[in-house]
């Protein structure tokens, strides 16, 4: 993404086709890696439109944008996931429209340069009436007949954040899609949060083509980062760039006032008068320039040093631990490792048929595919909502109904994550309500209602007072099979779930349609 | 009616001005642009008449014409002496860039045409 933007700025500044072609190639790389390429293909046309409105539209911009759009579009259509979307879906229409506008603008400029004003005016009004109406009519026909598809769910949710919650539970279920708390901004960015507006101010002071781009990038990405936590990663580079502009501008302004010679010149009198004269020559006069400049520079240095300390601390605390191997401190302070995930995946890899199919929740899809090398039903791409919903229905139904669904999907193994023995809180029982919501969101799962899984008082409980539907569903049975006889903590009855801190309600049951294949050392993964 | 007459007069004047003031090199590029435009119109008309069945082939061919048009127009802009102040590329560099972009365009078009 940054490479694309870098080449784009280079292309706009130089007007060379080579930089524009490189920008298109970098854009192709971006399209092949992340669905967030839609942000690029909308920001670049927005930038061109902003340049048009502020009167900065020049031949360089025409050359840059036309080349980038044409090469970028045909390159992006090579990716199967994108296919024909650039000419059919609403998300790409802005780029298409701006392309047409560019051609029109340039052509009008060219004709204007060849005619006098009055001649140009008559020609222009004539063309506007004929061509304009035809084009507008064609556009309305295309939109009304549905040939241009409306915005897809995941991007519409960015403009209307309540859309996902009401219509598409699977988008609402991902924790990374929640709105960002201000504390995450400070946790990730610290000083940059304050230097970001300073950088924008300095960009406004000197409006070049590139500065307009960075302002737009900054404003759009800060809006999107506020809507969805995951998009902080789009905001991070532009935060750094704008803060860098801010800090360096502040330092340049104040360093200019630093008068190192004044310390030495207090010895000789002639030098003293010359310093005084120099002081009077400065355009904006306020007393004690040197001291204030020194103070500001020291303050900025202090901020930058604390920023470095903060960043290294945050990286070591929050961003350095793998989530596939868990660790905890035991009573005497030594580290205890839970390697259950890998244990289970290796068991799958070496003890099952090569064409065995594993059913699990979509969170573990990529891990099972990569480490256990087995076929799974749904994975983190969450591409097929109906299929995921079917898996959710299987997990939420009783064992008999679930067996029918599993036979239909040709499943050999079911994998669940259970944290009750060690107190691991990201297990499938804690995620279960999302499985119920997603399972009930499609046609075949219409009989699954979330309220059935709560107690009459509206609580989600797994103990004796839990709802019978919950206590007999497949997920419950697979998680708590044989758990009723297990002792987990001192002074607690057998079957005490350490994550939910309750004794489970349905203890001594047998599985009729499935059998237990493997449970890892700390019962984290059960197959 | 008189407006149409006026427009026709203006267009004729535009044509005269164009013939006299444009250097030969640029006129050559303009002829190429007209040719590419005609190919594009023919492709689009064919698509409207016969239907879009191999949609990827249609798109690939059509984008190829639009791409050639845009690249040639950009080359013309860069070679025009009047615009020398806006760019800082030499004519040789402009042509080399043009060839580079064309290589990429045609590689992708051939891959996409199916």
PDB file of N, CA, C and O in Angstrom, chain A residues 312-338:
ATOM      1  N   UNK A 312       8.997   0.663  22.666  1.00  0.00           N
ATOM      2  CA  UNK A 312       9.669  -0.613  22.918  1.00  0.00           C
ATOM      3  C   UNK A 312       8.927  -1.384  23.994  1.00  0.00           C
ATOM      4  O   UNK A 312       8.778  -2.606  23.907  1.00  0.00           O
ATOM      5  N   UNK A 313       8.383  -0.676  24.996  1.00  0.00           N
ATOM      6  CA  UNK A 313       7.637  -1.380  26.037  1.00  0.00           C
ATOM      7  C   UNK A 313       6.375  -2.026  25.467  1.00  0.00           C
ATOM      8  O   UNK A 313       6.086  -3.184  25.747  1.00  0.00           O
ATOM      9  N   UNK A 314       5.632  -1.276  24.651  1.00  0.00           N
ATOM     10  CA  UNK A 314       4.391  -1.799  24.082  1.00  0.00           C
ATOM     11  C   UNK A 314       4.670  -3.015  23.216  1.00  0.00           C
ATOM     12  O   UNK A 314       3.962  -4.023  23.284  1.00  0.00           O
ATOM     13  N   UNK A 315       5.727  -2.940  22.403  1.00  0.00           N
ATOM     14  CA  UNK A 315       6.035  -4.073  21.532  1.00  0.00           C
ATOM     15  C   UNK A 315       6.363  -5.301  22.348  1.00  0.00           C
ATOM     16  O   UNK A 315       5.926  -6.407  22.026  1.00  0.00           O
ATOM     17  N   UNK A 316       7.118  -5.140  23.438  1.00  0.00           N
ATOM     18  CA  UNK A 316       7.500  -6.321  24.206  1.00  0.00           C
ATOM     19  C   UNK A 316       6.312  -6.879  24.982  1.00  0.00           C
ATOM     20  O   UNK A 316       6.185  -8.086  25.120  1.00  0.00           O
ATOM     21  N   UNK A 317       5.408  -6.006  25.460  1.00  0.00           N
ATOM     22  CA  UNK A 317       4.292  -6.500  26.267  1.00  0.00           C
ATOM     23  C   UNK A 317       3.177  -7.081  25.414  1.00  0.00           C
ATOM     24  O   UNK A 317       2.671  -8.148  25.693  1.00  0.00           O
ATOM     25  N   UNK A 318       2.758  -6.325  24.389  1.00  0.00           N
ATOM     26  CA  UNK A 318       1.516  -6.679  23.701  1.00  0.00           C
ATOM     27  C   UNK A 318       1.708  -7.344  22.358  1.00  0.00           C
ATOM     28  O   UNK A 318       0.855  -8.085  21.924  1.00  0.00           O
ATOM     29  N   UNK A 319       2.792  -7.054  21.674  1.00  0.00           N
ATOM     30  CA  UNK A 319       2.895  -7.540  20.302  1.00  0.00           C
ATOM     31  C   UNK A 319       3.955  -8.597  20.105  1.00  0.00           C
ATOM     32  O   UNK A 319       4.345  -8.879  18.990  1.00  0.00           O
ATOM     33  N   UNK A 320       4.466  -9.193  21.180  1.00  0.00           N
ATOM     34  CA  UNK A 320       5.555 -10.153  21.003  1.00  0.00           C
ATOM     35  C   UNK A 320       5.197 -11.585  21.335  1.00  0.00           C
ATOM     36  O   UNK A 320       5.998 -12.466  21.134  1.00  0.00           O
ATOM     37  N   UNK A 321       4.007 -11.832  21.909  1.00  0.00           N
ATOM     38  CA  UNK A 321       3.739 -13.221  22.281  1.00  0.00           C
ATOM     39  C   UNK A 321       2.948 -13.923  21.205  1.00  0.00           C
ATOM     40  O   UNK A 321       1.981 -13.379  20.710  1.00  0.00           O
ATOM     41  N   UNK A 322       3.321 -15.130  20.849  1.00  0.00           N
ATOM     42  CA  UNK A 322       2.522 -15.890  19.892  1.00  0.00           C
ATOM     43  C   UNK A 322       1.252 -16.335  20.582  1.00  0.00           C
ATOM     44  O   UNK A 322       1.238 -16.556  21.785  1.00  0.00           O
ATOM     45  N   UNK A 323       0.154 -16.444  19.824  1.00  0.00           N
ATOM     46  CA  UNK A 323      -1.075 -16.864  20.489  1.00  0.00           C
ATOM     47  C   UNK A 323      -1.341 -18.340  20.309  1.00  0.00           C
ATOM     48  O   UNK A 323      -2.358 -18.841  20.731  1.00  0.00           O
ATOM     49  N   UNK A 324      -0.407 -19.061  19.654  1.00  0.00           N
ATOM     50  CA  UNK A 324      -0.647 -20.483  19.476  1.00  0.00           C
ATOM     51  C   UNK A 324       0.026 -21.283  20.574  1.00  0.00           C
ATOM     52  O   UNK A 324      -0.311 -22.430  20.824  1.00  0.00           O
ATOM     53  N   UNK A 325       0.983 -20.698  21.253  1.00  0.00           N
ATOM     54  CA  UNK A 325       1.602 -21.336  22.409  1.00  0.00           C
ATOM     55  C   UNK A 325       1.344 -20.402  23.581  1.00  0.00           C
ATOM     56  O   UNK A 325       1.745 -19.247  23.560  1.00  0.00           O
ATOM     57  N   UNK A 326       0.619 -20.894  24.576  1.00  0.00           N
ATOM     58  CA  UNK A 326       0.263 -20.040  25.707  1.00  0.00           C
ATOM     59  C   UNK A 326       1.234 -20.271  26.842  1.00  0.00           C
ATOM     60  O   UNK A 326       1.784 -21.354  26.991  1.00  0.00           O
ATOM     61  N   UNK A 327       1.426 -19.242  27.640  1.00  0.00           N
ATOM     62  CA  UNK A 327       2.310 -19.437  28.790  1.00  0.00           C
ATOM     63  C   UNK A 327       1.687 -18.790  30.008  1.00  0.00           C
ATOM     64  O   UNK A 327       0.876 -17.881  29.914  1.00  0.00           O
ATOM     65  N   UNK A 328       2.092 -19.274  31.173  1.00  0.00           N
ATOM     66  CA  UNK A 328       1.599 -18.728  32.437  1.00  0.00           C
ATOM     67  C   UNK A 328       2.713 -18.876  33.463  1.00  0.00           C
ATOM     68  O   UNK A 328       3.635 -19.666  33.287  1.00  0.00           O
ATOM     69  N   UNK A 329       2.575 -18.086  34.534  1.00  0.00           N
ATOM     70  CA  UNK A 329       3.591 -18.192  35.609  1.00  0.00           C
ATOM     71  C   UNK A 329       3.052 -19.123  36.672  1.00  0.00           C
ATOM     72  O   UNK A 329       1.927 -18.961  37.128  1.00  0.00           O
ATOM     73  N   UNK A 330       3.836 -20.122  37.029  1.00  0.00           N
ATOM     74  CA  UNK A 330       3.374 -21.018  38.089  1.00  0.00           C
ATOM     75  C   UNK A 330       3.734 -20.409  39.441  1.00  0.00           C
ATOM     76  O   UNK A 330       4.351 -19.355  39.520  1.00  0.00           O
ATOM     77  N   UNK A 331       3.324 -21.102  40.515  1.00  0.00           N
ATOM     78  CA  UNK A 331       3.424 -20.542  41.868  1.00  0.00           C
ATOM     79  C   UNK A 331       4.802 -20.078  42.263  1.00  0.00           C
ATOM     80  O   UNK A 331       4.970 -19.076  42.958  1.00  0.00           O
ATOM     81  N   UNK A 332       5.863 -20.774  41.770  1.00  0.00           N
ATOM     82  CA  UNK A 332       7.215 -20.370  42.183  1.00  0.00           C
ATOM     83  C   UNK A 332       7.843 -19.401  41.188  1.00  0.00           C
ATOM     84  O   UNK A 332       9.033 -19.152  41.228  1.00  0.00           O
ATOM     85  N   UNK A 333       7.057 -18.855  40.234  1.00  0.00           N
ATOM     86  CA  UNK A 333       7.570 -17.833  39.327  1.00  0.00           C
ATOM     87  C   UNK A 333       8.104 -18.352  38.015  1.00  0.00           C
ATOM     88  O   UNK A 333       8.376 -17.580  37.111  1.00  0.00           O
ATOM     89  N   UNK A 334       8.268 -19.671  37.881  1.00  0.00           N
ATOM     90  CA  UNK A 334       8.807 -20.176  36.610  1.00  0.00           C
ATOM     91  C   UNK A 334       7.708 -20.205  35.568  1.00  0.00           C
ATOM     92  O   UNK A 334       6.528 -20.247  35.878  1.00  0.00           O
ATOM     93  N   UNK A 335       8.104 -20.225  34.281  1.00  0.00           N
ATOM     94  CA  UNK A 335       7.116 -20.158  33.215  1.00  0.00           C
ATOM     95  C   UNK A 335       6.621 -21.558  32.856  1.00  0.00           C
ATOM     96  O   UNK A 335       7.406 -22.493  32.741  1.00  0.00           O
ATOM     97  N   UNK A 336       5.314 -21.697  32.688  1.00  0.00           N
ATOM     98  CA  UNK A 336       4.718 -22.977  32.312  1.00  0.00           C
ATOM     99  C   UNK A 336       4.096 -22.833  30.931  1.00  0.00           C
ATOM    100  O   UNK A 336       3.348 -21.903  30.683  1.00  0.00           O
ATOM    101  N   UNK A 337       4.426 -23.741  30.036  1.00  0.00           N
ATOM    102  CA  UNK A 337       3.999 -23.612  28.638  1.00  0.00           C
ATOM    103  C   UNK A 337       2.823 -24.526  28.345  1.00  0.00           C
ATOM    104  O   UNK A 337       2.841 -25.698  28.721  1.00  0.00           O
ATOM    105  N   UNK A 338       1.807 -24.001  27.628  1.00  0.00           N
ATOM    106  CA  UNK A 338       0.689 -24.821  27.147  1.00  0.00           C
ATOM    107  C   UNK A 338       0.833 -24.949  25.641  1.00  0.00           C
ATOM    108  O   UNK A 338       0.561 -23.998  24.914  1.00  0.00           O
TER     109      UNK A 338
END
